[in-house]
Amino acid sequence: MNWNDKGYVLTQLKNDGLLLESASDELKNDEEIVLAAIAQDKESFVYASDKLKNDKEFVARAMETEPWVFEFVSDNLRADPDIVLQACKENWMLLGYADEVLQWDEQFLIKAIKHNPQIIQCTDKEFQINNREFVIDVLKQNRGLIETEEDICEELRADEEVASLLAL
């Protein structure tokens, strides 16, 4: 077993992406190797080099293969609006891995919700009240989006227009 040999490692990764852990440090920094690993198992990205986990262009490509690699990117990229938006377009739950500043940034949330309306479920009472008309527009355009009434704050649920849109 030669974990320094690119061909050997690529062959092994086709069966088990987590074997990236055994690869040499040089190969953990190889884009082709890491992409092969995450194509097999998204969690293998945890073993990628710190350099790749912090490389915005590489992370964007990796998320095209597997959006959930966002869970393992550098703190720097968790705070990058472009990367976070790309992740959230694919799965609204990935917002939970973003930097807290972005999670509470009203303008970023509005932009993110326009790309993936399900993100509205992550917003807090203050956001919903401050952006009532926006919330109503999202609900009008995405009937059935809200699965449980807890996703919308009590103050808006009491609003006649919102209540009619929820029809829970």
mmCIF file of C-alpha atoms in Angstrom:
data_model
loop_
_atom_site.group_PDB
_atom_site.id
_atom_site.type_symbol
_atom_site.label_atom_id
_atom_site.label_comp_id
_atom_site.label_asym_id
_atom_site.label_seq_id
_atom_site.Cartn_x
_atom_site.Cartn_y
_atom_site.Cartn_z
ATOM 1 C CA MET A 1 0.000 0.000 0.000
ATOM 2 C CA ASN A 2 1.511 3.243 -1.158
ATOM 3 C CA TRP A 3 -0.421 6.239 0.113
ATOM 4 C CA ASN A 4 1.993 8.544 -1.735
ATOM 5 C CA ASP A 5 1.013 7.085 -5.125
ATOM 6 C CA LYS A 6 -1.741 9.122 -6.776
ATOM 7 C CA GLY A 7 -3.009 6.264 -8.944
ATOM 8 C CA TYR A 8 -3.204 3.891 -6.007
ATOM 9 C CA VAL A 9 -4.996 6.442 -3.823
ATOM 10 C CA LEU A 10 -7.514 7.292 -6.574
ATOM 11 C CA THR A 11 -8.333 3.596 -6.927
ATOM 12 C CA GLN A 12 -8.852 3.224 -3.175
ATOM 13 C CA LEU A 13 -11.024 6.335 -2.955
ATOM 14 C CA LYS A 14 -13.490 4.932 -5.500
ATOM 15 C CA ASN A 15 -14.469 2.356 -2.868
ATOM 16 C CA ASP A 16 -14.117 4.443 0.274
ATOM 17 C CA GLY A 17 -13.713 8.213 0.222
ATOM 18 C CA LEU A 18 -12.790 8.242 3.896
ATOM 19 C CA LEU A 19 -9.478 6.590 2.986
ATOM 20 C CA LEU A 20 -8.365 10.116 2.151
ATOM 21 C CA GLU A 21 -7.296 10.135 5.802
ATOM 22 C CA SER A 22 -4.515 7.658 4.918
ATOM 23 C CA ALA A 23 -3.226 9.604 1.911
ATOM 24 C CA SER A 24 -0.009 11.578 2.127
ATOM 25 C CA ASP A 25 -0.217 15.258 3.037
ATOM 26 C CA GLU A 26 0.749 16.082 -0.541
ATOM 27 C CA LEU A 27 -2.212 14.117 -1.904
ATOM 28 C CA LYS A 28 -4.591 15.615 0.673
ATOM 29 C CA ASN A 29 -3.726 18.890 -1.054
ATOM 30 C CA ASP A 30 -4.387 17.495 -4.549
ATOM 31 C CA GLU A 31 -7.677 18.770 -5.989
ATOM 32 C CA GLU A 32 -8.322 15.691 -8.126
ATOM 33 C CA ILE A 33 -7.780 13.380 -5.159
ATOM 34 C CA VAL A 34 -10.035 15.364 -2.835
ATOM 35 C CA LEU A 35 -12.803 15.672 -5.444
ATOM 36 C CA ALA A 36 -12.677 11.901 -5.981
ATOM 37 C CA ALA A 37 -12.932 11.350 -2.233
ATOM 38 C CA ILE A 38 -15.929 13.636 -1.723
ATOM 39 C CA ALA A 39 -17.710 12.166 -4.731
ATOM 40 C CA GLN A 40 -17.656 8.888 -2.810
ATOM 41 C CA ASP A 41 -18.212 10.284 0.713
ATOM 42 C CA LYS A 42 -18.799 13.948 1.557
ATOM 43 C CA GLU A 43 -17.366 13.524 5.033
ATOM 44 C CA SER A 44 -13.954 12.765 3.545
ATOM 45 C CA PHE A 45 -13.535 16.519 3.050
ATOM 46 C CA VAL A 46 -12.629 16.714 6.727
ATOM 47 C CA TYR A 47 -9.278 15.096 5.753
ATOM 48 C CA ALA A 48 -8.501 17.555 2.942
ATOM 49 C CA SER A 49 -5.658 19.980 3.497
ATOM 50 C CA ASP A 50 -6.387 23.230 5.298
ATOM 51 C CA LYS A 51 -5.236 24.985 2.145
ATOM 52 C CA LEU A 52 -8.025 23.379 0.090
ATOM 53 C CA LYS A 53 -10.614 23.919 2.845
ATOM 54 C CA ASN A 54 -9.786 27.625 2.623
ATOM 55 C CA ASP A 55 -9.577 27.881 -1.186
ATOM 56 C CA LYS A 56 -12.766 29.654 -2.293
ATOM 57 C CA GLU A 57 -12.630 28.501 -5.924
ATOM 58 C CA PHE A 58 -11.923 24.895 -4.973
ATOM 59 C CA VAL A 59 -14.643 24.837 -2.318
ATOM 60 C CA ALA A 60 -17.138 26.241 -4.844
ATOM 61 C CA ARG A 61 -16.253 23.392 -7.249
ATOM 62 C CA ALA A 62 -16.389 20.820 -4.468
ATOM 63 C CA MET A 63 -19.857 22.015 -3.433
ATOM 64 C CA GLU A 64 -21.051 21.477 -7.004
ATOM 65 C CA THR A 65 -20.244 17.803 -6.451
ATOM 66 C CA GLU A 66 -21.460 17.652 -2.860
ATOM 67 C CA PRO A 67 -22.994 20.725 -1.169
ATOM 68 C CA TRP A 68 -22.606 19.224 2.297
ATOM 69 C CA VAL A 69 -18.812 19.670 2.175
ATOM 70 C CA PHE A 70 -19.697 23.177 3.360
ATOM 71 C CA GLU A 71 -19.980 21.585 6.784
ATOM 72 C CA PHE A 72 -16.182 21.136 6.798
ATOM 73 C CA VAL A 73 -14.870 24.328 5.155
ATOM 74 C CA SER A 74 -12.656 26.842 6.932
ATOM 75 C CA ASP A 75 -14.142 29.399 9.303
ATOM 76 C CA ASN A 76 -13.074 32.055 6.815
ATOM 77 C CA LEU A 77 -15.290 30.548 4.089
ATOM 78 C CA ARG A 78 -18.182 30.018 6.514
ATOM 79 C CA ALA A 79 -18.253 33.815 6.676
ATOM 80 C CA ASP A 80 -17.996 34.306 2.901
ATOM 81 C CA PRO A 81 -21.425 35.391 1.578
ATOM 82 C CA ASP A 82 -20.839 33.883 -1.883
ATOM 83 C CA ILE A 83 -19.896 30.457 -0.532
ATOM 84 C CA VAL A 84 -22.692 30.449 2.050
ATOM 85 C CA LEU A 85 -25.229 31.476 -0.586
ATOM 86 C CA GLN A 86 -24.052 28.694 -2.907
ATOM 87 C CA ALA A 87 -24.436 26.169 -0.093
ATOM 88 C CA CYS A 88 -27.872 27.437 0.934
ATOM 89 C CA LYS A 89 -29.166 27.375 -2.635
ATOM 90 C CA GLU A 90 -28.679 23.606 -2.530
ATOM 91 C CA ASN A 91 -29.907 22.975 0.994
ATOM 92 C CA TRP A 92 -31.377 25.521 3.383
ATOM 93 C CA MET A 93 -30.135 23.584 6.413
ATOM 94 C CA LEU A 94 -26.541 24.421 5.523
ATOM 95 C CA LEU A 95 -27.185 27.946 6.796
ATOM 96 C CA GLY A 96 -26.708 26.431 10.243
ATOM 97 C CA TYR A 97 -22.993 25.935 9.448
ATOM 98 C CA ALA A 98 -22.470 29.530 8.344
ATOM 99 C CA ASP A 99 -20.793 32.142 10.466
ATOM 100 C CA GLU A 100 -23.242 33.563 13.019
ATOM 101 C CA VAL A 101 -22.807 37.071 11.666
ATOM 102 C CA LEU A 102 -24.275 35.955 8.325
ATOM 103 C CA GLN A 103 -26.987 33.922 10.018
ATOM 104 C CA TRP A 104 -28.265 37.141 11.594
ATOM 105 C CA ASP A 105 -27.533 39.543 8.728
ATOM 106 C CA GLU A 106 -30.932 40.745 7.526
ATOM 107 C CA GLN A 107 -29.806 41.738 4.018
ATOM 108 C CA PHE A 108 -27.977 38.446 3.512
ATOM 109 C CA LEU A 109 -31.014 36.480 4.705
ATOM 110 C CA ILE A 110 -33.303 38.288 2.276
ATOM 111 C CA LYS A 111 -30.928 37.479 -0.577
ATOM 112 C CA ALA A 112 -30.610 33.854 0.549
ATOM 113 C CA ILE A 113 -34.378 33.418 0.903
ATOM 114 C CA LYS A 114 -34.851 34.702 -2.646
ATOM 115 C CA HIS A 115 -32.630 31.817 -3.788
ATOM 116 C CA ASN A 116 -34.075 29.219 -1.432
ATOM 117 C CA PRO A 117 -37.378 30.154 0.241
ATOM 118 C CA GLN A 118 -37.060 27.333 2.777
ATOM 119 C CA ILE A 119 -34.484 29.464 4.608
ATOM 120 C CA ILE A 120 -37.424 31.466 5.963
ATOM 121 C CA GLN A 121 -37.792 28.620 8.449
ATOM 122 C CA CYS A 122 -34.433 29.621 9.999
ATOM 123 C CA THR A 123 -35.349 33.230 10.625
ATOM 124 C CA ASP A 124 -36.183 34.609 14.031
ATOM 125 C CA LYS A 125 -39.161 36.592 15.274
ATOM 126 C CA GLU A 126 -37.424 39.958 14.877
ATOM 127 C CA PHE A 127 -36.539 39.279 11.238
ATOM 128 C CA GLN A 128 -40.069 38.139 10.446
ATOM 129 C CA ILE A 129 -41.725 41.134 12.102
ATOM 130 C CA ASN A 130 -39.293 43.641 10.556
ATOM 131 C CA ASN A 131 -39.810 42.089 7.122
ATOM 132 C CA ARG A 132 -43.532 41.296 7.257
ATOM 133 C CA GLU A 133 -44.240 42.195 3.619
ATOM 134 C CA PHE A 134 -41.264 40.169 2.422
ATOM 135 C CA VAL A 135 -42.422 37.168 4.475
ATOM 136 C CA ILE A 136 -45.923 37.499 3.014
ATOM 137 C CA ASP A 137 -44.521 37.651 -0.534
ATOM 138 C CA VAL A 138 -42.443 34.523 0.103
ATOM 139 C CA LEU A 139 -45.470 32.694 1.475
ATOM 140 C CA LYS A 140 -47.634 33.786 -1.479
ATOM 141 C CA GLN A 141 -45.084 32.530 -3.984
ATOM 142 C CA ASN A 142 -44.394 29.291 -2.140
ATOM 143 C CA ARG A 143 -47.651 27.822 -0.901
ATOM 144 C CA GLY A 144 -47.081 24.847 1.363
ATOM 145 C CA LEU A 145 -43.569 26.006 2.238
ATOM 146 C CA ILE A 146 -44.221 26.149 5.976
ATOM 147 C CA GLU A 147 -44.814 22.712 7.456
ATOM 148 C CA THR A 148 -45.322 23.670 11.092
ATOM 149 C CA GLU A 149 -46.696 26.887 12.478
ATOM 150 C CA GLU A 150 -43.659 27.260 14.764
ATOM 151 C CA ASP A 151 -41.663 28.294 11.675
ATOM 152 C CA ILE A 152 -43.536 31.614 11.705
ATOM 153 C CA CYS A 153 -43.549 33.763 14.837
ATOM 154 C CA GLU A 154 -46.719 34.058 16.887
ATOM 155 C CA GLU A 155 -47.161 37.748 16.040
ATOM 156 C CA LEU A 156 -47.297 36.999 12.313
ATOM 157 C CA ARG A 157 -49.442 33.904 12.763
ATOM 158 C CA ALA A 158 -51.998 36.218 14.415
ATOM 159 C CA ASP A 159 -51.925 38.436 11.316
ATOM 160 C CA GLU A 160 -55.013 37.647 9.234
ATOM 161 C CA GLU A 161 -53.190 37.769 5.890
ATOM 162 C CA VAL A 162 -50.363 35.535 7.103
ATOM 163 C CA ALA A 163 -52.783 33.100 8.739
ATOM 164 C CA SER A 164 -54.709 32.734 5.481
ATOM 165 C CA LEU A 165 -51.484 31.973 3.627
ATOM 166 C CA LEU A 166 -50.394 29.400 6.165
ATOM 167 C CA ALA A 167 -53.702 27.509 6.266
ATOM 168 C CA LEU A 168 -52.166 24.964 8.591
#
